[in-house]
Coordinates of C-alpha atoms in Angstrom, one line a residue:
Chain W
X241 CA 6.6 5.0 -8.7
X242 CA 6.5 1.9 -8.0
X243 CA 9.9 2.9 -5.6
X244 CA 7.7 6.2 -4.8
X245 CA 5.5 4.5 -3.2
X246 CA 7.3 2.7 -1.0
X247 CA 9.3 5.5 0.1
X248 CA 5.8 6.8 1.2
X249 CA 5.2 3.6 3.0
X250 CA 8.4 3.3 4.8
X251 CA 8.8 7.4 5.9
X252 CA 5.3 7.3 6.6
X253 CA 6.0 4.0 9.5
X254 CA 8.6 5.7 10.5
X255 CA 7.9 9.1 11.3
X256 CA 4.5 10.2 10.8
X257 CA 2.6 7.1 12.1
X258 CA 5.5 5.9 14.1
X259 CA 4.8 2.5 16.2
X260 CA 5.3 3.9 19.2
X261 CA 4.4 7.6 19.8
X262 CA 1.3 7.9 17.0
X263 CA -0.3 3.9 16.8
X264 CA 0.6 3.2 20.0
X265 CA 1.9 -1.0 19.6
X266 CA 5.2 -2.0 21.4
X267 CA 4.7 0.1 24.8
X268 CA 6.1 -2.9 26.9
X269 CA 9.1 -3.3 25.6
X270 CA 9.1 0.3 25.0
X271 CA 9.0 1.3 28.6
X272 CA 10.4 -1.9 29.6
X273 CA 13.7 -1.8 28.1
X274 CA 14.9 1.5 27.3
X275 CA 16.4 1.7 30.8
X276 CA 20.0 1.6 29.2
X277 CA 21.0 2.4 25.8
X278 CA 23.0 -1.3 25.2
X279 CA 19.1 -3.4 25.1
X280 CA 18.1 -0.9 23.4
X281 CA 19.8 -1.3 20.3
X282 CA 19.6 -4.6 21.0
X283 CA 16.1 -5.1 21.5
X284 CA 15.6 -2.7 18.3
X285 CA 17.6 -5.1 16.3
X286 CA 15.5 -8.0 16.7
X287 CA 12.7 -6.5 16.3
X288 CA 13.7 -5.2 12.6
X289 CA 14.3 -8.3 12.0
X290 CA 11.3 -10.5 13.1
X291 CA 9.1 -8.1 12.1
X292 CA 10.8 -7.7 8.2
X293 CA 10.2 -11.9 8.6
X294 CA 7.3 -11.9 10.1
X295 CA 5.3 -8.8 7.9
X296 CA 6.3 -11.4 5.0
X297 CA 5.2 -14.6 6.4
X298 CA 1.7 -13.8 7.5
X299 CA 1.1 -12.4 4.6
X300 CA 1.7 -14.9 2.4
X301 CA -0.3 -17.3 4.8
X302 CA -3.0 -14.8 4.6
X303 CA -3.2 -14.2 1.0
X304 CA -2.4 -18.3 -0.1
X305 CA -4.6 -20.3 3.0
X306 CA -6.7 -18.3 4.6
X307 CA -8.0 -15.4 2.1
X308 CA -11.3 -15.7 -0.2
X309 CA -8.7 -15.6 -3.7
X310 CA -8.4 -17.8 -6.8
X311 CA -4.9 -18.5 -5.3
X312 CA -5.8 -19.8 -2.6
X313 CA -4.4 -23.2 -1.9
X314 CA -7.1 -25.2 -0.2
X315 CA -9.4 -23.7 -3.7
X316 CA -6.5 -24.7 -5.8
X317 CA -5.3 -28.2 -4.7
X318 CA -8.6 -29.4 -3.2
X319 CA -11.1 -28.9 -6.0
X320 CA -12.8 -27.0 -4.2
X321 CA -16.2 -25.2 -6.0
X322 CA -14.8 -22.1 -4.6
X323 CA -12.6 -20.3 -2.9
X324 CA -12.5 -21.1 1.1
X325 CA -12.9 -17.6 3.4
X326 CA -11.2 -18.4 6.3
X327 CA -10.5 -14.6 7.5
X328 CA -11.5 -15.3 11.2
X329 CA -8.8 -17.4 11.9
X330 CA -6.4 -14.7 11.2
X331 CA -5.5 -13.8 14.6
X332 CA -5.3 -17.3 15.8
X333 CA -3.3 -18.0 12.9
X334 CA -1.1 -14.7 13.0
X335 CA 0.0 -15.6 16.9
X336 CA 0.8 -18.9 15.7
X337 CA 3.4 -18.1 13.2
X338 CA 5.2 -15.2 14.8
X339 CA 5.3 -17.5 18.3
X340 CA 6.9 -20.5 16.2
X341 CA 8.9 -18.1 13.5
X342 CA 10.0 -16.1 16.9
X343 CA 11.2 -19.9 18.2
X344 CA 12.8 -20.6 14.5
X345 CA 15.2 -17.1 14.2
X346 CA 16.2 -18.0 18.2
X347 CA 17.1 -21.4 17.0
X348 CA 19.1 -20.7 13.8
X349 CA 20.6 -17.6 15.4
X350 CA 21.9 -20.1 18.1
X351 CA 23.7 -22.4 15.7
X352 CA 24.6 -19.9 13.3
X353 CA 25.9 -16.7 15.1
X354 CA 26.5 -17.7 19.1
X355 CA 27.7 -14.2 19.6
X356 CA 24.8 -12.5 18.2
X357 CA 22.9 -15.1 19.9
X358 CA 24.5 -13.7 23.4
X359 CA 23.6 -10.4 22.5
X360 CA 20.2 -10.7 21.5
X361 CA 18.7 -13.8 22.6
X362 CA 17.5 -13.0 25.8
X363 CA 14.7 -10.3 23.8
X364 CA 13.3 -12.6 21.3
X365 CA 11.2 -14.5 23.7
X366 CA 10.3 -11.1 24.3
X367 CA 9.4 -10.6 21.4
X368 CA 6.3 -12.9 20.6
X369 CA 3.8 -10.6 23.0
X370 CA 5.3 -7.3 21.5
X371 CA 2.1 -6.1 20.2
X372 CA 3.8 -4.4 17.6
X373 CA 4.8 -7.5 15.7
X374 CA 1.1 -8.9 15.9
X375 CA -0.2 -5.5 14.7
X376 CA 2.4 -4.8 11.6
X377 CA 1.0 -8.3 10.1
X378 CA -2.6 -7.1 11.0
X379 CA -2.3 -3.5 10.0
X380 CA -0.9 -4.8 6.1
X381 CA -4.0 -7.0 5.9
X382 CA -6.4 -4.0 6.7
X383 CA -4.3 -1.0 4.4
X384 CA -4.9 -3.9 1.5
X385 CA -0.8 -3.4 0.9
X386 CA 0.7 -5.9 -1.6
X387 CA 3.9 -8.3 -0.6
X388 CA 6.5 -5.5 -1.8
X389 CA 4.7 -2.9 0.3
X390 CA 4.3 -5.1 3.3
X391 CA 7.4 -6.3 3.6
X392 CA 9.3 -2.8 3.4
X393 CA 5.9 -1.5 6.1
X394 CA 7.1 -4.2 8.6
X395 CA 11.1 -3.3 8.3
X396 CA 10.4 0.6 8.3
X397 CA 8.1 0.2 11.4
X398 CA 10.7 -1.7 13.3
X399 CA 13.2 0.8 12.0
X400 CA 10.7 3.2 14.1
X401 CA 10.4 1.1 16.8
X402 CA 14.1 1.5 17.3
X403 CA 14.9 5.2 16.7
X404 CA 11.9 5.4 19.2
X405 CA 13.6 2.9 21.6
X406 CA 16.6 4.6 21.1
X407 CA 16.2 8.0 21.8
X408 CA 13.8 7.5 24.9
X409 CA 17.0 5.0 26.4
X410 CA 19.5 8.1 25.4
X411 CA 17.3 10.4 27.4
X412 CA 16.7 8.2 30.3
X413 CA 20.4 7.1 31.0
X414 CA 20.9 11.1 31.5
X415 CA 17.3 11.4 33.9
X416 CA 19.3 9.1 36.3
X417 CA 21.1 11.8 37.3
X418 CA 18.4 14.4 37.1
X419 CA 16.6 15.6 40.0
X420 CA 13.1 14.1 39.6
X421 CA 10.3 14.3 41.9
X422 CA 10.2 10.9 43.9
X423 CA 6.4 10.2 43.0
X424 CA 7.6 10.6 39.1
X425 CA 11.2 8.6 39.2
X426 CA 11.0 5.5 37.1
X427 CA 7.9 4.5 35.1
X428 CA 5.8 7.9 35.4
X429 CA 8.6 9.7 34.0
X430 CA 9.2 7.8 31.0
X431 CA 5.3 8.5 30.0
X432 CA 6.0 12.2 30.5
X433 CA 8.9 12.5 28.6
X434 CA 7.2 9.9 26.0
X435 CA 4.5 12.3 25.7
X436 CA 7.0 15.4 25.0
X437 CA 8.7 12.6 21.9
X438 CA 5.0 12.3 21.1
X439 CA 4.3 16.3 20.7
X440 CA 7.7 16.3 18.6
X441 CA 6.4 13.5 16.5
X442 CA 3.3 15.4 15.7
X443 CA 5.1 17.8 13.4
X444 CA 6.1 15.1 10.8
X445 CA 2.4 14.8 10.7
X446 CA 2.6 18.3 8.3
X447 CA 5.1 16.1 6.0
X448 CA 4.0 16.3 2.5
X449 CA 4.0 12.8 1.0
X450 CA 3.8 13.2 -2.7
X451 CA -0.3 12.8 -1.8
Chain L
X21 CA 11.6 -37.4 19.2
X22 CA 8.9 -39.6 20.1
X23 CA 8.0 -36.7 23.1
X24 CA 8.0 -34.0 19.6
X25 CA 5.2 -35.9 17.7
X26 CA 3.3 -36.6 20.4
X27 CA 3.0 -32.5 21.6
X28 CA 3.1 -31.3 18.6
X29 CA 0.5 -33.9 17.9
X30 CA -1.5 -32.1 21.3
X31 CA -1.1 -29.2 19.9
X32 CA -2.4 -29.4 16.7
X33 CA -5.6 -31.5 18.5
X34 CA -6.2 -28.5 20.2
X35 CA -5.9 -26.1 17.2
X36 CA -7.9 -27.6 15.4
X37 CA -11.0 -27.5 17.7
X38 CA -10.4 -24.3 18.3
X39 CA -10.8 -23.6 14.5
X40 CA -13.7 -25.5 14.2
X41 CA -15.5 -23.6 17.2
X42 CA -14.9 -20.3 15.8
X43 CA -15.6 -21.7 12.3
X44 CA -19.1 -22.4 13.7
X45 CA -19.2 -19.0 15.5
X46 CA -18.3 -17.6 11.8
X47 CA -21.3 -19.2 10.5
X48 CA -23.5 -17.2 12.8
X49 CA -22.3 -14.2 12.6
X50 CA -21.6 -13.5 9.0
X51 CA -25.0 -12.9 7.7
X52 CA -25.2 -9.9 11.0
X53 CA -21.9 -8.8 9.4
X54 CA -23.0 -8.8 6.0
X55 CA -25.9 -7.5 6.7
X56 CA -24.4 -4.6 9.1
X57 CA -22.2 -3.9 5.4
X58 CA -25.2 -4.1 3.4
X59 CA -27.4 -2.1 5.8
X60 CA -24.1 0.8 5.6
X61 CA -24.1 0.6 2.6
X62 CA -27.7 1.7 1.5
X63 CA -27.7 4.2 4.2
X64 CA -25.1 5.8 2.7
X65 CA -26.7 5.9 -1.1
X66 CA -29.4 7.4 0.0
X67 CA -27.2 10.3 1.4
X68 CA -25.4 10.2 -1.9
X69 CA -28.2 10.6 -3.9
X70 CA -30.6 12.2 -2.1
X71 CA -34.3 11.6 -2.8
X72 CA -33.6 8.5 -4.8
X73 CA -36.0 5.8 -5.0
X74 CA -33.6 3.3 -3.8
X75 CA -35.6 0.7 -5.7
X76 CA -34.3 2.6 -8.8
X77 CA -30.0 2.9 -7.7
X78 CA -28.7 -0.1 -9.4
X79 CA -25.2 -1.3 -9.1
X80 CA -22.4 -1.6 -11.7
X81 CA -20.7 -4.8 -11.1
X82 CA -18.0 -6.4 -11.9
X83 CA -17.9 -10.5 -10.8
X84 CA -18.5 -9.7 -7.1
X85 CA -17.0 -6.0 -6.6
X86 CA -19.3 -3.2 -7.6
X87 CA -17.8 -0.8 -9.5
X88 CA -19.9 2.2 -9.6
X89 CA -24.1 2.7 -8.9
X90 CA -26.1 4.2 -11.1
X91 CA -29.6 6.3 -10.8
X92 CA -31.7 5.5 -13.3
X93 CA -35.3 7.5 -14.1
X94 CA -38.4 6.1 -15.1
X95 CA -36.8 6.0 -19.0
X96 CA -34.3 3.8 -17.4
X97 CA -32.0 6.9 -18.3
X98 CA -29.4 7.1 -16.1
X99 CA -29.4 10.5 -14.1
X100 CA -26.3 10.3 -11.6
X101 CA -23.8 8.2 -10.3
X102 CA -22.8 7.1 -6.4
X103 CA -19.3 5.9 -6.5
X104 CA -17.1 4.6 -3.6
X105 CA -13.9 7.4 -2.8
X106 CA -10.3 6.2 -1.2
X107 CA -8.4 8.8 0.4
X108 CA -5.1 8.6 2.9
X109 CA -5.6 10.5 5.8
X110 CA -3.7 11.8 8.7
X111 CA -4.0 8.6 10.1
X112 CA -6.4 6.2 8.3
X113 CA -7.9 5.6 5.2
X114 CA -10.8 8.0 4.6
X115 CA -14.2 5.8 2.7
X116 CA -16.7 8.2 1.5
X117 CA -19.5 7.3 -0.6
X118 CA -20.1 10.2 -3.4
X119 CA -23.0 10.9 -5.5
X120 CA -22.9 12.8 -8.5
X121 CA -25.0 14.2 -11.4
X122 CA -24.8 13.6 -15.4
X123 CA -22.8 17.1 -15.1
X124 CA -20.4 15.9 -12.6
X125 CA -21.4 17.6 -9.8
X126 CA -21.4 16.3 -6.3
X127 CA -25.3 15.7 -5.4
X128 CA -24.3 14.0 -1.9
X129 CA -22.0 12.5 0.1
X130 CA -20.9 10.4 3.3
X131 CA -18.0 9.2 4.8
X132 CA -18.1 5.8 5.6
X133 CA -14.9 5.0 7.5
X134 CA -11.9 6.5 9.1
X135 CA -10.3 6.3 12.0
X136 CA -8.8 9.9 12.2
X137 CA -7.6 11.8 15.0
X138 CA -10.7 12.3 17.6
X139 CA -11.7 16.1 17.9
X140 CA -9.2 16.9 14.4
X141 CA -9.9 15.0 11.6
X142 CA -12.9 13.0 12.9
X143 CA -14.8 16.3 12.2
X144 CA -15.5 15.6 9.0
X145 CA -18.6 13.6 10.6
X146 CA -19.3 16.6 12.6
X147 CA -22.7 17.8 13.0
X148 CA -23.0 20.9 14.1
X149 CA -25.9 21.2 16.8
X150 CA -29.5 21.8 15.5
X151 CA -28.1 20.5 11.9
X152 CA -28.5 17.8 10.1
X153 CA -25.6 17.1 8.1
X154 CA -22.2 17.2 8.8
X155 CA -21.2 20.8 7.7
X156 CA -17.4 20.4 6.2
X157 CA -19.1 17.9 3.7
X158 CA -21.7 20.6 3.0
X159 CA -19.0 22.5 1.5
X160 CA -18.5 19.3 -1.7
X161 CA -22.2 19.9 -2.4
X162 CA -23.2 21.6 -6.2
X163 CA -19.2 21.5 -6.8
X164 CA -17.4 20.2 -9.9
X165 CA -16.2 16.5 -8.3
X166 CA -13.5 17.2 -10.6
X167 CA -12.0 19.8 -9.7
X168 CA -12.1 20.5 -5.6
X169 CA -9.3 22.2 -3.3
X170 CA -9.0 23.2 0.2
X171 CA -8.4 26.8 0.7
X172 CA -4.5 26.0 1.2
X173 CA -4.7 24.9 -1.7
X174 CA -6.0 27.7 -3.8
X175 CA -9.7 26.1 -3.9
X176 CA -12.8 27.1 -1.8
X177 CA -13.1 24.2 0.6
X178 CA -12.7 25.6 4.0
X179 CA -10.6 23.2 5.7
X180 CA -11.0 21.5 9.4
X181 CA -9.3 23.6 11.8
X182 CA -6.5 21.7 12.9
X183 CA -6.5 19.1 9.7
X184 CA -6.0 20.4 6.8
X185 CA -4.2 16.6 6.0
X186 CA -7.7 15.1 6.7
X187 CA -9.6 17.5 4.6
X188 CA -6.9 18.0 1.4
X189 CA -7.8 13.8 1.6
X190 CA -11.3 14.0 1.3
X191 CA -11.5 16.4 -1.1
X192 CA -8.8 15.1 -3.2
X193 CA -10.2 11.6 -2.4
X194 CA -12.9 12.9 -4.4
X195 CA -11.7 13.7 -7.7
X196 CA -9.9 10.2 -8.0
X197 CA -13.2 8.7 -7.4
X198 CA -14.4 10.8 -9.7
X199 CA -11.7 10.5 -12.5
X200 CA -11.9 6.7 -11.9
X201 CA -15.9 6.7 -12.2
X202 CA -15.0 8.9 -15.8
X203 CA -12.6 5.8 -17.0
X204 CA -15.6 3.1 -15.9
X205 CA -18.1 4.6 -17.7
X206 CA -16.1 5.3 -20.6
X207 CA -15.0 1.6 -20.8
X208 CA -18.7 0.2 -20.6
X209 CA -19.9 -0.6 -23.7
X210 CA -23.6 1.1 -22.9
X211 CA -20.8 4.1 -23.5
X212 CA -23.5 6.7 -21.5
X213 CA -21.6 9.9 -22.3
X214 CA -20.3 12.1 -18.9
X215 CA -20.2 15.6 -19.5
X216 CA -16.5 15.8 -17.9
X217 CA -14.9 19.1 -16.4
X218 CA -12.0 16.7 -15.3
X219 CA -10.2 16.5 -18.1
Chain D
X44 CA -12.4 -14.5 52.9
X45 CA -9.2 -15.7 50.5
X46 CA -11.7 -15.5 47.6
X47 CA -12.8 -12.2 48.2
X48 CA -9.3 -11.3 48.2
X49 CA -8.3 -13.2 44.7
X50 CA -11.5 -11.5 43.7
X51 CA -10.6 -7.8 45.1
X52 CA -6.4 -7.6 44.8
X53 CA -7.4 -6.3 40.6
X54 CA -8.8 -3.4 41.3
X55 CA -6.2 -1.4 43.3
X56 CA -3.5 -3.3 45.1
X57 CA -2.0 -5.7 41.9
X58 CA -4.3 -3.4 39.4
X59 CA -2.9 -4.8 35.8
X60 CA -2.7 -1.3 34.8
X61 CA -1.7 1.0 37.8
X62 CA 0.4 -1.2 39.2
X63 CA 1.9 -3.7 37.1
X64 CA 2.2 -1.7 34.2
X65 CA 0.4 -4.7 31.5
X66 CA -1.6 -4.2 29.1
X67 CA -0.4 -0.2 28.5
X68 CA -1.3 -0.3 24.2
X69 CA -4.8 -0.5 24.8
X70 CA -4.3 1.7 28.0
X71 CA -2.7 4.2 26.0
X72 CA -5.0 3.8 22.4
X73 CA -8.4 3.7 23.2
X74 CA -8.6 6.0 25.9
X75 CA -9.7 9.2 24.1
X76 CA -13.1 8.8 25.3
X77 CA -14.7 6.9 28.2
X78 CA -16.9 5.0 25.6
X79 CA -14.0 3.3 24.0
X80 CA -12.2 3.0 27.3
X81 CA -15.3 1.0 29.1
X82 CA -15.6 -0.9 25.0
X83 CA -11.8 -2.3 24.8
X84 CA -11.8 -3.0 28.6
X85 CA -15.0 -5.0 28.9
X86 CA -13.9 -7.0 25.7
X87 CA -10.4 -7.8 27.3
X88 CA -12.5 -9.1 30.9
X89 CA -14.4 -11.4 28.8
X90 CA -11.3 -12.8 26.8
X91 CA -9.7 -12.6 30.4
X92 CA -12.8 -14.6 32.3
X93 CA -13.0 -17.3 29.6
X94 CA -9.8 -17.8 29.4
X95 CA -8.8 -17.9 32.8
X96 CA -12.1 -20.6 33.5
X97 CA -10.8 -22.9 30.9
X98 CA -7.0 -22.5 31.3
X99 CA -8.1 -24.0 35.1
X100 CA -10.3 -26.6 33.5
X101 CA -7.8 -28.0 31.2
X102 CA -4.9 -27.0 33.2
X103 CA -3.9 -30.8 34.3
X104 CA -3.9 -32.4 31.0
X105 CA -1.8 -29.6 29.1
X106 CA 1.8 -31.0 29.2
X107 CA 4.0 -28.5 31.1
X108 CA 5.9 -27.8 27.5
X109 CA 3.5 -26.3 24.9
X110 CA 1.5 -24.5 28.4
X111 CA 2.1 -21.5 26.3
X112 CA 0.8 -22.6 22.8
X113 CA -2.1 -24.0 24.0
X114 CA -2.9 -20.7 26.3
X115 CA -2.3 -18.7 23.8
X116 CA -4.4 -20.9 21.4
X117 CA -7.3 -20.8 24.2
X118 CA -6.8 -16.8 24.3
X119 CA -6.6 -16.0 20.6
X120 CA -9.8 -18.2 20.0
X121 CA -11.7 -16.2 22.3
X122 CA -10.3 -12.8 21.0
X123 CA -11.8 -14.0 17.3
X124 CA -14.9 -15.0 19.1
X125 CA -15.4 -10.8 20.6
X126 CA -14.0 -10.1 17.8
X127 CA -16.8 -11.6 15.4
X128 CA -19.3 -10.7 17.4
X129 CA -18.6 -7.4 18.3
X130 CA -18.1 -6.5 14.5
X131 CA -21.4 -8.0 14.1
X132 CA -23.8 -6.7 16.8
X133 CA -21.9 -2.9 17.9
X134 CA -20.1 -2.4 13.9
X135 CA -19.1 1.4 15.2
X136 CA -18.0 -0.1 19.0
X137 CA -16.1 -2.4 16.5
X138 CA -15.1 0.0 14.3
X139 CA -13.7 3.0 16.4
X140 CA -11.4 0.3 18.7
X141 CA -10.3 -1.2 15.2
X142 CA -7.0 -2.7 14.8
X143 CA -7.1 -3.1 19.3
X144 CA -9.3 -5.8 18.9
X145 CA -7.4 -8.6 17.7
X146 CA -4.7 -7.3 19.6
X147 CA -6.1 -8.3 23.0
X148 CA -4.5 -11.8 22.2
X149 CA -1.1 -9.7 23.0
X150 CA -2.4 -8.3 25.7
X151 CA -0.2 -9.0 28.4
X152 CA -2.6 -8.5 31.4
X153 CA -4.6 -11.6 29.7
X154 CA -1.8 -14.3 29.2
X155 CA 0.4 -12.9 32.2
X156 CA -3.1 -14.5 34.4
X157 CA -3.1 -17.7 32.4
X158 CA 0.8 -18.0 33.3
X159 CA 0.9 -16.5 36.7
X160 CA -2.9 -17.8 38.2
X161 CA -5.0 -20.0 36.3
X162 CA -2.2 -22.6 35.3
X163 CA -2.0 -22.8 38.7
X164 CA -5.6 -22.6 40.6
X165 CA -8.7 -24.0 40.8
X166 CA -11.5 -22.7 38.0
X167 CA -13.2 -20.8 40.9
X168 CA -10.5 -19.3 42.1
X169 CA -9.6 -18.4 38.1
X170 CA -13.2 -16.7 37.7
X171 CA -12.9 -14.7 40.9
X172 CA -9.3 -13.7 39.2
X173 CA -10.6 -13.1 35.9
X174 CA -13.5 -11.3 36.9
X175 CA -11.3 -8.9 39.9
X176 CA -8.8 -8.3 36.9
X177 CA -10.5 -7.3 34.5
X178 CA -12.6 -5.1 36.5
X179 CA -9.2 -3.5 37.7
X180 CA -8.2 -3.1 33.7
X181 CA -11.6 -1.1 32.6
X182 CA -11.7 0.9 35.6
X183 CA -8.2 2.2 35.0
X184 CA -9.5 2.7 30.7
X185 CA -12.3 4.5 32.3
X186 CA -10.7 6.6 34.8
X187 CA -8.0 7.6 31.8
X188 CA -10.4 8.1 29.3
X189 CA -13.0 10.0 31.7
X190 CA -9.3 12.4 32.3
X191 CA -8.5 12.9 28.4
X192 CA -11.9 13.2 27.1
X193 CA -12.8 15.9 29.9
X194 CA -9.8 17.5 28.9
X195 CA -9.6 16.9 25.9
X196 CA -13.1 17.4 24.4
X197 CA -15.0 19.0 27.6
X198 CA -17.8 15.8 27.0
X199 CA -17.9 12.6 29.5
X200 CA -19.4 9.9 27.4
X201 CA -20.4 12.1 24.6
X202 CA -22.6 14.8 26.7
X203 CA -21.1 18.1 27.2
X204 CA -20.2 18.9 31.1
X205 CA -17.8 21.7 30.6
X206 CA -19.4 25.2 29.7
X207 CA -18.8 26.6 26.2
X208 CA -16.4 28.7 27.3
X209 CA -14.4 26.1 28.2
X210 CA -11.4 25.3 25.1
X211 CA -10.8 22.6 25.2
X212 CA -6.7 21.5 25.6
X213 CA -7.0 19.5 22.4
X214 CA -3.5 18.3 22.5
X215 CA -5.0 16.0 25.5
X216 CA -6.8 13.7 22.9
X217 CA -4.3 13.1 20.7
X218 CA -1.4 10.5 21.1
X219 CA 1.1 12.8 23.4
X220 CA -1.7 13.3 25.9
X221 CA -2.3 9.8 26.8
X222 CA 1.6 9.3 27.4
X223 CA 0.9 12.7 29.5
X224 CA -2.2 11.5 30.9
X225 CA -1.3 8.0 32.0
X226 CA 2.3 9.4 33.7
X227 CA 0.9 12.0 35.8
X228 CA -1.7 9.5 36.8
X229 CA 0.9 6.7 37.9
X230 CA 3.2 9.6 39.9
X231 CA -0.1 10.0 41.8
X232 CA -0.8 6.7 42.7
X233 CA 2.8 6.6 43.3
X234 CA 2.8 10.1 46.1
X235 CA -0.6 8.0 47.7
X236 CA 1.7 5.4 48.6
X237 CA 4.7 7.5 49.2
X238 CA 1.9 9.4 52.0
X239 CA 1.2 6.2 53.0
X240 CA 4.6 4.9 54.1
X241 CA 5.4 8.1 55.3
X242 CA 2.8 8.5 58.4
X243 CA 3.4 4.4 59.2

């Protein structure tokens, strides 16, 4: 049962509610970094990694620091009469956590694996302002996911984003050779391609995921 | 090293200032936001329990959380219930306030929140020109809340064209919410029997 | 003269959406109707103006090394302010914009203007810059919203504008329509530019 629920969340985040094609999250890097397959793979891997980590950390922060739940740390250790409601600090706390997390991951990768750093490093700073990361964190809270569900959702959403990015990069590499009207070259044709792919992804909405 | 401490402190001071400012704003807006929610719930209840005197609707709570609502008549007999049903639609969770009488028939319903696809799934709330209530939800009225299905699944409810998922989600959420309601009522010591058709 | 230039550059010459391809997520997500586009545009404009002014005011006191985190805190504060105010006073709009209200914080236009302009210029010019860019953003959202709403729903600002015999092209208000619309609108602006260049 538990596993089935997780599968539904994962497949839903990859195909039905794909971050790029249906939720419109992470469009800037999607258009910006999809020119070449290599960079698309690099960016995708960085996003999957950070998104999974950010989902876990932001969920913990929300549950134990911000939400007015009995588990709230301020409530437990500072002898307050009732759990404080700090949910209004969600946006500010999440974006700071994500920014520091990205910085931290960058430092760790640089120390541990210089070769990985040289391939992923340039994409990491771009991730802070990638709305897909903050979007995933906020969605986890809005959908009232548990900790495990949040992590799975973050991971799957990252995979869905990577899928979209790689598909697009594959097509754009070929588009280089195609004859396109001059006005549509570059970003406009990328958007039109994305529109066609979004149509294809609409087909997934017919999937009946054990509901 | 000293530099880092200084920078960190600066950043912290700024963040604390921002948080304090927001706390002030929040304390001003919170009553308004709560009032809005309260008003929305009350409005939904008047639709889910039509012709009910708002005074005689009681919220059955577990701590802060409302489990369901009950409508009592002059002899404090429960004559109807209302509950919030949740179902996953196409792109959002659809929340609906549903009213049922003691025989388990739907007497009224109102969608509380949904962000389905504009023009398709959002038609669960569409009110046709010249009418006063949403045509899709009207189909639920007088049907047993425990036994609802769209035509594609062998039931009687006509789906919204192009939005079978949203239509089905609404039907299934009412069934699920109703089953939960029965359990909640049975677990209450008052043990008010509800003739269940959903077993 | 230069003040007017700072104000008006956001309208067309440096339009954040059409010329700089910034802030695309909300641009695509909320433009299924003019009303949503307008609401999002105004909310982002408010944040943009406030953050530009405040950042310009504190720019000399902020150590260079931590300026980006400071900018983010400032922006996030104003975004939360808008979020709370909208939830209290315009609950319907707040609901239909949904997750994209808190996501204004990662709208690259706002951080971009803070870094490129407000961190280097005085308060007056930063205010004008924010106003102009915000206006350009709002106009872009309204244009896209209008195209999609008319074609996809046969209405404008919620009022029917096309005859009943017109069958709405539903795909336009579905996600693919957003991509197609912005693709062709960008193409159209490119075409205008190309024609201008050719005449010269």
